[in-house]
Amino acid sequence: MRRPVVGVIGNSHRVENRFTVQMVGERNLSAVAEVAGALPLMFAGVPEITDIGALLDVVDGVVLTGARANVHPTRFNTQPSLKHEPYDVHRDEVALQLSQACVARGIPLFGICRGLQEMNVAFGGSLHPEIREIPGRMNHRMPRLENGEIHPDPTVVFADRHEVKLTPGGAFAGILGCDTIKVNSLHGQGILDPGARVVIEGIAEDGTIEAIRIADAPSFALGVQWHAEYDPQRNPINRKLFEAFGAAVKKRTGAAVVGAA
């Protein structure tokens, strides 16, 4: 059996304030290669470059990664404000269509942070630009120093910060073998209203939606609000998620090979 291929979406960045590039964090690529057991293949989050149909003919699974940019609010019928910024509208175009296409074709889909938010919007849901401003919610943004700069120690930035209660008997509880987990937190935006096919399977202590699945998806179609790509080689929760994703990808690869024989 050939090694499965997982497409990992790119994000738009400007280098030296002159050159527009597509970038993917190496943690995402390492998680796919070392834990899911697949070959990571970055694809551009630019609709003029990425043909979704052609992409899905090549890959056996897709990861929608986290990113600094937020989904543009017009995608869920909301007026833009400064709180929603920054944006990556090209990635929006690719990721929202791709979420629907993966589910329709039974291609394993794993959404992380922004990826979870994209999956929710793709199926009709909405987002809140600043979860911490909702009464009773905690600050889910990454830890910073007193002067406002991002904390320089990644073990502090990605440390487990709050619990998530999982739906007993749900997909996540089955994968993780428990009903309560502890996760990191590095996001400002979050789910406000879940989409029509979005099933909530994990909720933080303050009520923030942290884990979802897409109802009636023929294959793996899960999203998490935390950064599961952080150290899945050692973090048991994140490892089990990437292993489950990898198993779904390998299953699809095996079926494709048999079908072509």
Backbone as a ProteinNet text record, in pm:
[ID]
protein_1_A
[PRIMARY]
MRRPVVGVIGNSHRVENRFTVQMVGERNLSAVAEVAGALPLMFAGVPEITDIGALLDVVDGVVLTGARANVHPTRFNTQPSLKHEPYDVHRDEVALQLSQACVARGIPLFGICRGLQEMNVAFGGSLHPEIREIPGRMNHRMPRLENGEIHPDPTVVFADRHEVKLTPGGAFAGILGCDTIKVNSLHGQGILDPGARVVIEGIAEDGTIEAIRIADAPSFALGVQWHAEYDPQRNPINRKLFEAFGAAVKKRTGAAVVGAA
[TERTIARY]
84.3	0	88.2	53.5	131.4	108.6	201.8	187.2	78	-16.9	-123.3	-71	-144	-106.4	-213.5	-170.8	-263.8	-234.1	-334.9	-321.6	-333.6	-240.7	-240	-249.1	-353.1	-378.3	-273.6	-238.7	-143.6	-213.6	-136.8	-185.3	-104.5	-170.6	-102.5	-19.7	103.5	192.6	271.1	319.6	408.9	546.5	647.5	785.7	853.7	923.4	992.1	895.5	767.8	661.4	654.1	703.5	703.3	650.9	688.6	660.8	547.9	444.7	334.4	370.6	361.8	397	286.6	288	200.6	285.2	236.7	315.8	231.9	297.3	236.8	334.4	284.1	370.1	422	548.7	609.3	547	490.6	425.4	312	237.8	129.7	184.3	290.9	350.2	408.1	474	532.7	425	314.8	205.4	148.5	131.8	79.7	179.3	307.2	409.1	439.5	459.7	510.6	402.6	282.8	177.8	65.6	20.1	-83.2	-24.7	106.8	172.3	149.2	130.6	103.7	208	209.1	296.8	223.4	272.8	205.3	236.6	133	148.1	78.7	156.5	95	30.4	-90.9	-155.1	-193.7	-203.1	-224.8	-368.5	-382.6	-515.1	-552.1	-542.1	-569.9	-653.3	-776.6	-863.9	-812.6	-737.9	-685.4	-577.5	-517.7	-409.5	-458.7	-549.8	-591.3	-725.8	-722.2	-843.4	-886.8	-998	-1039	-1066	-1131.8	-1158.9	-1031.9	-936	-807.8	-731.6	-736.9	-669.2	-723.3	-854.8	-915.4	-899.7	-859	-824.9	-686.1	-606.8	-467.7	-448.8	-518.6	-495.7	-594	-557.1	-640.1	-702	-666	-718.8	-677	-742.8	-713.5	-708.3	-609.3	-601.4	-618.6	-715.9	-733.9	-669.9	-559.1	-479.1	-531.6	-472.1	-495.3	-423.3	-459.1	-396.2	-429.9	-349.9	-376.3	-500.7	-522.6	-636.7	-768.4	-874.7	-1008.9	-1092.5	-1195.6	-1290.6	-1362.8	-1374.6	-1438.4	-1585.7	-1633.9	-1770.2	-1882.2	-1854.7	-1959.8	-1992.5	-1903.2	-1928.2	-2039	-2067.9	-2178.6	-2274.8	-2291.3	-2393	-2380.1	-2256.7	-2230.4	-2147.9	-2176.9	-2102.5	-1960.3	-1860.6	-1722.5	-1697.8	-1605.3	-1558.1	-1410.6	-1343.9	-1201	-1173.1	-1270.7	-1250.8	-1238.2	-1293.1	-1288	-1153.4	-1076.9	-952.7	-842.3	-738.4	-713.4	-785.2	-780.8	-850.1	-754.4	-803.4	-737.1	-851.5	-906.2	-1027.9	-1004.6	-882.3	-853.8	-862.6	-807	-819.6	-966.2	-1044.3	-1187.5	-1250.3	-1222.3	-1283.1	-1249.8	-1124.7	-1081.4	-1135	-1114.1	-1143.7	-1292.2	-1378.1	-1521.3	-1574.1	-1532.8	-1572.9	-1511.5	-1387.8	-1316.5	-1381	-1426.4	-1492.8	-1614.6	-1695.4	-1815	-1779.2	-1677.9	-1638.8	-1581.3	-1499.3	-1442.3	-1551.5	-1646.6	-1755.2	-1838.7	-1868	-1949.5	-1880.2	-1748.2	-1673.2	-1617.9	-1643.4	-1595.4	-1445.9	-1385.2	-1241.7	-1218	-1138.1	-1114.7	-1073.3	-1136	-1114.1	-1091.3	-981.8	-947.7	-925.6	-1011.9	-1001.2	-943.3	-844.7	-777.1	-787.7	-841.8	-856.9	-934.1	-868.2	-939.9	-1009	-947.1	-1006.8	-1142.4	-1156.9	-1287.6	-1386.4	-1342.4	-1429.6	-1473	-1381.5	-1414.3	-1517.8	-1501.8	-1598	-1737.1	-1741.7	-1870	-1936.9	-1861.2	-1916.8	-1957.5	-1878.4	-1909.1	-2045.1	-2086.9	-2215.5	-2321.7	-2304.4	-2409.2	-2399.9	-2291.4	-2277.5	-2217.2	-2212.3	-2155.9	-2047.9	-1971.3	-1859.8	-1872.4	-1810.4	-1802.4	-1658.1	-1634.6	-1496.8	-1413.1	-1475.5	-1402.5	-1478.6	-1451.2	-1519.1	-1506.1	-1391.4	-1367.2	-1461.5	-1528.3	-1619.5	-1760.5	-1788.2	-1918	-1918.7	-2021.2	-2025.2	-2003.5	-1913.6	-1886.3	-1777.4	-1724.8	-1621.1	-1482.1	-1387.2	-1247.9	-1177	-1056.4	-974	-904.9	-944.6	-889.3	-765.3	-726.3	-610.2	-480.5	-374.8	-246.5	-188.6	-114.3	-54.5	43.7	43.1	134.2	206.3	315.8	389.5	315.3	357.4	291.5	298.8	401.5	414	332.9	258	171.4	232.9	362.9	426.9	391.1	390	361.4	468.8	428.3	523.4	626.2	754.6	858.9	874.4	819.5	837.3	720.1	744	633.6	567.4	640.1	576.9	472.7	490	389.5	274	306.7	204.7	111.4	169.2	89.2	52.9	70	35.7	-114.7	-154.1	-296.6	-353.4	-467.7	-521	-662.2	-738.1	-873.8	-923.9	-1026.8	-1087.7	-1190.8	-1212.6	-1319.4	-1398.7	-1527.3	-1614.3	-1665.9	-1644.7	-1684.4	-1819.2	-1890	-2018.2	-1996.4	-2053.8	-2038.2	-2091	-2010	-2049.7	-2030.1	-1977.5	-1955.6	-1827.4	-1800	-1681.3	-1553.6	-1547	-1425.8	-1404	-1511.2	-1498.6	-1451.3	-1497.8	-1455.2	-1308	-1262.6	-1122.4	-1030.3	-1071	-983.9	-1001.1	-1110.2	-1130.2	-1163.1	-1220	-1257.9	-1362.7	-1419.3	-1523.2	-1477.6	-1357.6	-1303.7	-1156	-1114.1	-973.7	-928.9	-798.5	-744.8	-664.6	-683.5	-625.1	-562.6	-484.6	-429	-534.2	-501.8	-599.7	-527.4	-547.4	-477.5	-569	-687.7	-780.8	-861.4	-900	-988	-1128.7	-1138.6	-1268.2	-1314.5	-1444.7	-1498.1	-1637.8	-1691.7	-1825.3	-1930.9	-2022.1	-2138.6	-2259.7	-2298.9	-2408.9	-2354.4	-2378.3	-2330.1	-2410	-2343.7	-2410.2	-2509.5	-2590.7	-2700.2	-2651.4	-2536	-2484.1	-2372.4	-2348.8	-2240.6	-2291	-2232	-2267.9	-2162.3	-2203.9	-2111.3	-2077.1	-1947.3	-1904.7	-1807.8	-1771.4	-1681.3	-1704.6	-1718.8	-1745.3	-1650.9	-1589.7	-1500	-1579.3	-1506.5	-1569	-1658.2	-1623	-1699.2	-1808.4	-1828.3	-1932.9	-1885.4	-1756.6	-1702.9	-1698.3	-1743.2	-1743.5	-1600.8	-1557	-1418.2	-1400.1	-1504.5	-1490.8	-1621	-1611.1	-1729.8	-1707.2	-1816.7	-1812.2	-1923.6	-1908.7	-2011.2	-2103.4	-2231.9	-2328.9	-2337.5	-2349.1	-2368.8	-2252.7	-2136.7	-2019.3	-1977	-1946.3	-1909.3	-1770.6	-1690.8	-1557.6	-1527.1	-1404.8	-1357.3	-1384.9	-1459.8	-1487.4	-1502.4	-1388.6	-1385.4	-1306.4	-1345	-1273.3	-1251.6	-1136.6	-1105.5	-1064	-1100.6	-1065.8	-923.1	-870.7	-733.5	-633.6	-505.5	-401.5	-350.8	-417.5	-383.8	-252.3	-201.8	-73.2	45.2	18.8	129.2	168.5	287.2	349.9	263.7	198.4	122.9	213.3	343.9	438.6	442.2	409.2	412.3	280.4	205	77	-23.7	-74.5	-158.6	-292.1	-351.3	-478.9	-459.6	-364.1	-339.3	-287.7	-209.1	-160	-276	-369	-481.9	-566.7	-580.4	-658.8	-590	-459.8	-388.8	-376.7	-368.1	-366.7	-500.9	-610.7	-743.9	-763.1	-716.7	-721.8	-638.7	-518.3	-432.1	-494.5	-565.1	-631.4	-740.4	-814	-919.5	-859.5	-745.8	-677.6	-626.6	-567.4	-515	-627.6	-740.5	-855.8	-901.7	-904.9	-946.1	-842	-715.8	-609.8	-620.1	-642.9	-656.3	-775.1	-886.2	-1005.1	-978.9	-904.4	-874	-783.8	-687.2	-595.1	-670.3	-760.4	-839.5	-929.3	-988.9	-1078.9	-1008.4	-879.6	-803.2	-745.3	-747.9	-685.8	-764.3
-119.3	0	124.7	222.1	345.5	427.4	514.3	600.4	703.7	721.8	818.9	961.3	1046.9	1187.2	1273.5	1366.5	1457.8	1600.8	1666.3	1806	1895.7	1989.8	2084.1	2225.4	2297.4	2427.5	2530.8	2617.1	2724.6	2853.7	2943.8	3075.6	3183.7	3294.1	3405.1	3486.9	3515	3599.3	3689.1	3800.8	3888.1	3885.2	3855.8	3850.8	3981.4	4041.9	4169.5	4277.3	4257.9	4351.6	4372.5	4273.4	4285.9	4161.6	4043.7	3921.1	3843	3812.3	3731.7	3584.6	3511.7	3369.8	3288.9	3159.8	3065.4	2989.1	2981.4	2918.6	2822.3	2718.6	2623.3	2600.9	2603.7	2577.1	2434.4	2416.9	2284.4	2187.2	2238.1	2148	2071.2	2138.9	2071.6	1961.4	1993	1896.1	1777.2	1805	1697.4	1607.7	1667.1	1588.1	1491.9	1539.9	1454.5	1343	1378.7	1280.7	1180.7	1229.5	1144.9	1075.2	1132	1071.7	1012.8	1087.5	1033.2	933.3	937.4	840.6	865.4	992.5	1027.3	1124.8	1143.8	1242.1	1375.5	1478.8	1608.9	1682.6	1739	1811.6	1946.2	2052.9	2184.7	2227.8	2282.1	2339.4	2483.7	2563.7	2707.1	2739.1	2828.5	2878.7	2994.3	2972.4	3074.4	3009	3053.8	2984.3	2984	3088.4	3092.5	2987.4	2938.6	2841.1	2699.8	2685.6	2553.3	2511.7	2410	2348.4	2241.8	2264.4	2175.1	2033.9	2021.4	1888.7	1813.1	1879.9	1816.6	1781.7	1870.9	1844.6	1718.6	1704.9	1590.6	1460.5	1471.6	1351.1	1300.1	1387.1	1354.5	1315.5	1384.5	1362.6	1261.1	1205.3	1107.8	1165.5	1287.8	1356.3	1501.4	1584.5	1727.7	1778	1863.8	1933.1	2082.1	2141	2285.8	2337.8	2404.8	2444.9	2571.2	2600.3	2729.2	2837.7	2963.3	3076.9	3203.1	3306.5	3433.4	3500.4	3487.4	3552.8	3485.7	3565.1	3515.9	3503.2	3420.5	3409.6	3542.9	3592.9	3723.1	3716.2	3812.9	3806.5	3806	3856.5	3850.7	3706.6	3613.6	3472.1	3415.6	3484.8	3439.8	3556.2	3640.8	3747.6	3844.5	3885.4	3979.7	4096.4	4215.5	4333	4329.4	4358.9	4358.2	4466.8	4439.2	4538.1	4511.9	4605.2	4589	4462.8	4421.3	4303	4175.2	4177	4057.6	4041.8	4149.2	4146.5	4071.5	4023.8	4034.5	3923.9	3935.5	3841	3772	3661.9	3592.8	3543.8	3635.1	3604.3	3497.9	3488	3383.7	3245.5	3233.9	3105.5	3075.4	3177.1	3155.8	3085.2	3137.5	3085	2938.3	2903.3	2764.8	2675.8	2716.8	2630.2	2599.9	2697.5	2673.7	2575.6	2594	2498.5	2361.6	2361.5	2236	2156.5	2223.2	2154.7	2078.2	2144.8	2079.5	1965.4	1987.2	1885.8	1761.7	1780.5	1665.5	1579.3	1641.7	1566.6	1496.4	1564.7	1505.6	1384.5	1388.1	1280.5	1177.6	1199	1103.3	1107	1222.7	1239	1289.5	1221.5	1262.8	1409.1	1480.1	1622.8	1651.4	1721.1	1755.7	1906.2	1976.2	2120.8	2157.8	2246.3	2287.5	2439.3	2485.6	2626.9	2700.3	2778.2	2840.9	2734.9	2618.3	2510.7	2468.6	2459.4	2430.7	2540.5	2665.5	2778.3	2775.8	2740.5	2728.9	2619.8	2505.9	2397.9	2442.9	2515.6	2563	2658.7	2754.1	2850.5	2781.3	2684.5	2612.4	2544.6	2505.8	2438.3	2528.2	2660.4	2754.7	2818.3	2795.8	2851.2	2991.1	3052.9	3186.3	3187.2	3297.1	3311.7	3441.4	3443.4	3564.3	3613	3743.9	3791.8	3792	3804.6	3809.8	3733.3	3604.2	3518.9	3573.7	3634.2	3681.9	3794.2	3859.8	3968.4	3919	3790.5	3735	3715.1	3762.8	3748.2	3603.7	3587.1	3454.9	3377.3	3431.5	3360.6	3402.6	3311.4	3339.5	3397.5	3447.2	3494.1	3373.1	3338.6	3221.1	3254	3380.6	3417.3	3367.4	3362.7	3310.4	3397.5	3337.2	3412.4	3518.5	3633.1	3742.3	3792	3860.4	3924	4049.7	4109.4	4228.8	4345.6	4348.2	4456.8	4432.2	4321.4	4291.8	4201.9	4176.9	4089.4	3943.4	3863.9	3721.4	3656.4	3569.4	3503.6	3426.8	3443.1	3381.5	3230.6	3174.9	3032.7	2952.2	2870.2	2794.2	2696.9	2651.8	2560.5	2633.8	2764.2	2845.6	2876.9	2915.6	2950.9	2833.8	2713.2	2596.1	2508.7	2561.2	2482.5	2457.9	2345.1	2318.2	2423.9	2483.7	2595.9	2574.4	2486.9	2465.8	2327.3	2284	2153.6	2164.7	2053.1	2039.3	1914	1930.8	1815.8	1762.3	1633.1	1568.8	1500.1	1487.8	1419.1	1270.5	1217.1	1073.1	990.4	894.3	810	872.4	995.7	1063.1	1019.1	1078.7	1042.2	1073.8	1191.4	1229.7	1143	1118.1	1032.8	893.3	846.4	714.8	712.1	817.6	824.7	841.8	927.8	965	877	801.7	709	774.4	896.3	967.3	1071.9	1132.1	1233	1374.4	1387.6	1519.7	1523.5	1630.2	1647.3	1788.1	1813.7	1946.8	1987.2	2114	2155.3	2294	2327.8	2462.3	2559.1	2686.3	2785.4	2904.7	2925.5	3032.7	3094.9	3135.5	3191.6	3305.2	3400.3	3508.2	3486.2	3441.1	3414.1	3273.3	3251.4	3118.6	3103.3	2983.9	2956.1	3028.7	3097.6	3159.5	3067.8	3048.5	2956.5	2841.6	2717.5	2604	2588.2	2540.4	2515.2	2400.6	2386.8	2289.3	2146.1	2111.2	1974.9	1964.1	2072.5	2074.6	2022.3	1912.7	1851.3	1890	1952.7	1993.5	1872.1	1842.7	1726.4	1762.4	1889.6	1930.5	2074.8	2101.8	2237.3	2269.3	2387.7	2432.3	2466.6	2487.3	2518.1	2641.8	2735.9	2861.2	2858.7	2743.9	2731.3	2746	2771.7	2785.6	2649.7	2647.1	2523.1	2489.2	2369.5	2329.7	2210.3	2131.8	2013.1	1990.4	1965.4	1942.8	1825.9	1770.9	1677.4	1714.8	1673.2	1699.8	1579.3	1602	1493.4	1422.9	1290.3	1204.5	1210.4	1254.6	1249.8	1104.1	1060.3	921	883.5	982.6	955.2	1054	1052.5	1143.2	1287.4	1362.1	1503.6	1573.5	1597.8	1651.9	1781.7	1869.5	1994.1	2022	2081.1	2117.3	2263.8	2333	2473.9	2492.3	2394	2405.4	2365	2388.5	2357.5	2215.2	2121.9	1980.3	1944.6	2032.7	2004	2023.1	2080.8	2103.2	1973.8	1926.7	1812.9	1686.6	1646.1	1520.6	1398.7	1418.5	1308.2	1265.2	1359.7	1329.3	1357.7	1455.1	1487.2	1377.7	1303.9	1187.4	1220.8	1335.4	1374.1	1405.4	1492	1530.4	1413.2	1324.9	1206.6	1117.2	1091.7	1004.3	1063	1194.4	1257.1	1241.6	1266.7	1252.4	1105.6	1015.9	873.4	830.8	880.1	846.1	903.4	1026.8	1087.1	1004.7	966	884.5	751.1	689.8	561.3	579	690.1	716.5	740.6	810.2	837.7	707.3	622.2	494.7	405.4	409.5	330	373.9	504.3	555.1	520.2	528.4	495	348.8	260.2	118.3	91	158.9	140.3	189.1	299.6	352.7	258.4	197.6	105	-19.1	-71	-189.1	-157.1	-36.3	2.2	16.5	52.9	71.2	-58.4	-161.9	-288.3	-358.1
0	0	0	-85.9	-89.8	37.1	68.7	185.1	157.5	248.3	225.1	222.3	153	138.5	204.5	287.3	353.8	310	256.9	218.9	341.5	355.5	467.4	410.3	447	384.9	424.4	327.7	352.8	393.8	452.5	493.7	423.3	390.6	323.5	422.1	385.9	465.3	370.4	424.5	347.6	411.8	331.3	377	337.8	433.1	412.7	364.8	397.8	359.2	208	132.5	-14	-84.2	-33.7	-106.5	-39.4	-114.5	-62.1	-77.2	34.8	34.5	101.5	78.1	147	248	372.1	477.9	560.5	611	703.2	817.6	939.4	1053.9	1051.6	1085.1	1079.2	1178.9	1287.6	1383.6	1315.8	1228.1	1155.4	1064.7	994	902.3	978.3	1090.5	1170.8	1230	1274.3	1331.6	1228.3	1105.7	998.2	966.4	954.9	915.6	1025.6	1148.2	1255.8	1336.9	1341.8	1423.4	1337.4	1238.2	1148.5	1049.5	1029.8	941.3	794.2	757.1	617.7	566.2	436	374.1	369.4	440.6	436.6	306.6	246.2	120.2	135.5	144.6	158.7	28.1	37.5	-80.5	-49.8	-154.6	-138.3	-99.4	-1.8	33.4	-57	-186.5	-288	-397.6	-420.4	-515.4	-658.9	-697.7	-834.6	-858.3	-749.4	-760.6	-733.2	-637.6	-591.8	-651.6	-733.9	-788.4	-688.8	-619.2	-511.8	-561.8	-675.1	-729.3	-760.3	-823.6	-856	-729.5	-629.9	-503	-438.1	-434.1	-367	-444.9	-570.6	-646.7	-609	-544.4	-512.3	-366.7	-274.7	-131.9	-74.1	40.6	111.2	238.2	270.1	387.1	382.2	464.2	465.1	608.6	636.2	764.9	740.8	808.5	808.7	937.2	924.8	1039.6	1106.6	1221.3	1284.3	1205.9	1233.8	1166.2	1243.5	1223.7	1290.3	1233.8	1102.7	1038.2	1076.9	1077	1106.9	980.9	986.8	876.1	862.6	740.9	720.4	762.2	841.1	895.1	792.1	672.2	570.2	532.2	564.9	536.2	625	737.1	821.1	850.6	745.7	745.4	862.9	890.9	998.4	945.2	996.6	954.6	1011.2	929	977.1	1081.4	1171.9	1267.3	1292.4	1360.6	1387.6	1467.8	1548.7	1632.2	1548.8	1428	1343.2	1272.5	1262.8	1184.6	1259.5	1186.3	1042.3	964.1	831.2	744.6	647.7	592.1	481.4	392.5	313.1	237.6	131	82.3	-16.5	47.6	168.8	238.5	268.2	306.1	328.8	208.8	91.2	-31.7	-51.5	-26.8	-45.4	66.5	191.1	306	321.8	297.1	315.6	210.7	85.8	-18.2	7.1	50.5	74.1	186.5	291.7	402.7	353.7	272.6	219.1	124.8	41.2	-57	9.5	113.2	183.2	244.3	309.8	372.5	266.6	157.6	51	-12	-22.3	-87	11.3	140.2	239.4	260.4	240.2	260.4	402.1	482.1	620.8	631.2	724.5	742.8	890.2	920.7	1058.5	1065.2	1139.3	1154.3	1289.9	1289	1411.9	1426.4	1538	1570.4	1459.5	1375.1	1264.9	1179.3	1168.5	1090	1142.9	1275.1	1335.6	1300.3	1307.2	1276.9	1130.6	1041.8	899.1	876	941.8	926.9	972.6	1082.8	1134.1	1035.9	984.5	889.3	759.3	715.8	591.6	596.9	717.9	732	795.6	776.8	812.7	949.5	1022.6	1156.2	1156.3	1275.5	1290	1397.3	1401.3	1494.1	1574.1	1690.1	1770.9	1766.2	1741.2	1724	1850.6	1967.3	2093.7	2201	2210.5	2307.5	2449.9	2481	2617.7	2658.1	2561.9	2593.7	2627.9	2605.8	2642.6	2794	2864.5	3011	3055.3	3152	3206.4	3135.2	3024.1	2949.6	2995.8	2981.9	3014.2	2892.6	2913.5	2803.8	2741.7	2619	2553	2469.2	2466.2	2385.3	2448.3	2365.6	2412.8	2523.8	2615.5	2725.6	2675.6	2743.6	2709.8	2835	2811.2	2919.6	2964.1	3075.1	3126.4	3028.4	2942.8	2845.1	2718.4	2715.2	2600.7	2495.6	2504.8	2406.8	2433.1	2324.8	2338.3	2424.3	2512.3	2601.1	2517.2	2547.3	2463.8	2481.4	2588.5	2617.4	2560	2457	2396.7	2492.7	2594.7	2690.8	2774.6	2789.4	2858.2	2763.7	2641.3	2542.3	2514.6	2502.2	2467.3	2586.8	2706.9	2825.7	2834.3	2892.1	2914.2	3007.8	2969.1	3045.1	3097.1	3036.7	3087.8	3048	3115.2	3086.7	2974.6	2909.9	2810.6	2845.7	2859.9	2886.5	2753.9	2731.5	2606.2	2620.4	2509.8	2508.2	2535.1	2642.3	2669.6	2551.8	2509.3	2397.4	2261.2	2257	2129.5	2061.6	1944.5	1867.3	1943.8	2005.5	2078.1	2201.1	2275.9	2394.4	2354.7	2239.2	2191.7	2154	2087.9	2047.2	2167.3	2259.6	2371	2494.1	2499.9	2610.2	2743.1	2738.9	2861.6	2827.4	2930.3	2909.8	2944.5	3001.1	3034.7	2999.9	2932.7	2896	2933	2925	2948.1	2824.9	2780	2652.6	2661.7	2557.9	2547.2	2493.1	2487.9	2443.2	2382.9	2251.2	2179.3	2074.2	2113.2	2014.6	2075.7	1990.2	2033.9	1984.5	1859.5	1797.6	1832.3	1828	1855.4	1800.2	1811.3	1758.7	1841.2	1772.1	1835.2	1817.6	1691.7	1660.5	1576.9	1616.6	1536.9	1407.9	1302.7	1176.2	1185.7	1082.7	1082.8	1103	1046.9	1059.5	1163	1234.1	1332.7	1466.8	1511.5	1639.2	1742.3	1850.5	1956	2041.7	2053.9	2133.1	2244.9	2255.7	2362.1	2399.3	2529.3	2577.6	2692.4	2688.7	2794.4	2920	3028.1	3156.8	3150.2	3061.2	3053.3	2946.8	2883	2781.7	2638.9	2617.9	2482.7	2412.6	2288.2	2209.8	2167.7	2200.8	2179.1	2085.2	2063	1977	1902.8	1772.9	1690	1595.2	1547.6	1435.2	1339.5	1215.3	1115	1107.3	1132	1135.3	1000.4	1006.8	888.6	789.7	834.4	746.9	730.4	608.8	586.3	636.7	676.4	728.5	840.5	888.2	993.5	951.5	1031.1	1004.2	1138.4	1201.9	1336.7	1340.3	1434	1453.5	1600.2	1632.6	1770.9	1775.6	1884.9	1898	1949.3	2018.6	2069.2	1961.1	1989.7	1891.4	1912.7	1847.2	1861.7	1794.8	1709.2	1643.1	1736.8	1855.4	1947.8	2018.7	1989.8	2057.2	2066	1956.3	1962	1974.2	1953.9	1972.6	2119.6	2211.2	2354.7	2426.3	2377.7	2440.6	2407.5	2507.1	2478.7	2412.2	2444.5	2384.3	2236.4	2207.1	2068.4	1985.3	2048.3	1976.9	1933	2022	1987.8	1875.3	1873	1766	1631.2	1626.9	1500	1458.8	1555.8	1522.3	1463	1519.2	1467.3	1327.9	1308	1174.7	1076.9	1119.3	1034.2	998.5	1094.8	1067.8	962.7	970.4	871.3	733.3	730.1	603.8	542.5	624.5	574.3	524.2	592.5	548.6	411.1	389.7	259	152.6	188.1	92.6	50.1	147.8	117	26.5	51.2	-32.8	-175.2	-188.1	-320.4	-398.8	-326.7	-393.4	-440.1	-354.9	-391.3	-510.6	-508.2	-615.9	-749.4	-743.1	-866	-919.5	-834.3	-875.4	-984.5
[MASK]
+++++++++++++++++++++++++++++++++++++++++++++++++++++++++++++++++++++++++++++++++++++++++++++++++++++++++++++++++++++++++++++++++++++++++++++++++++++++++++++++++++++++++++++++++++++++++++++++++++++++++++++++++++++++++++++++++++++++++++++++++++++++++++++++++++++

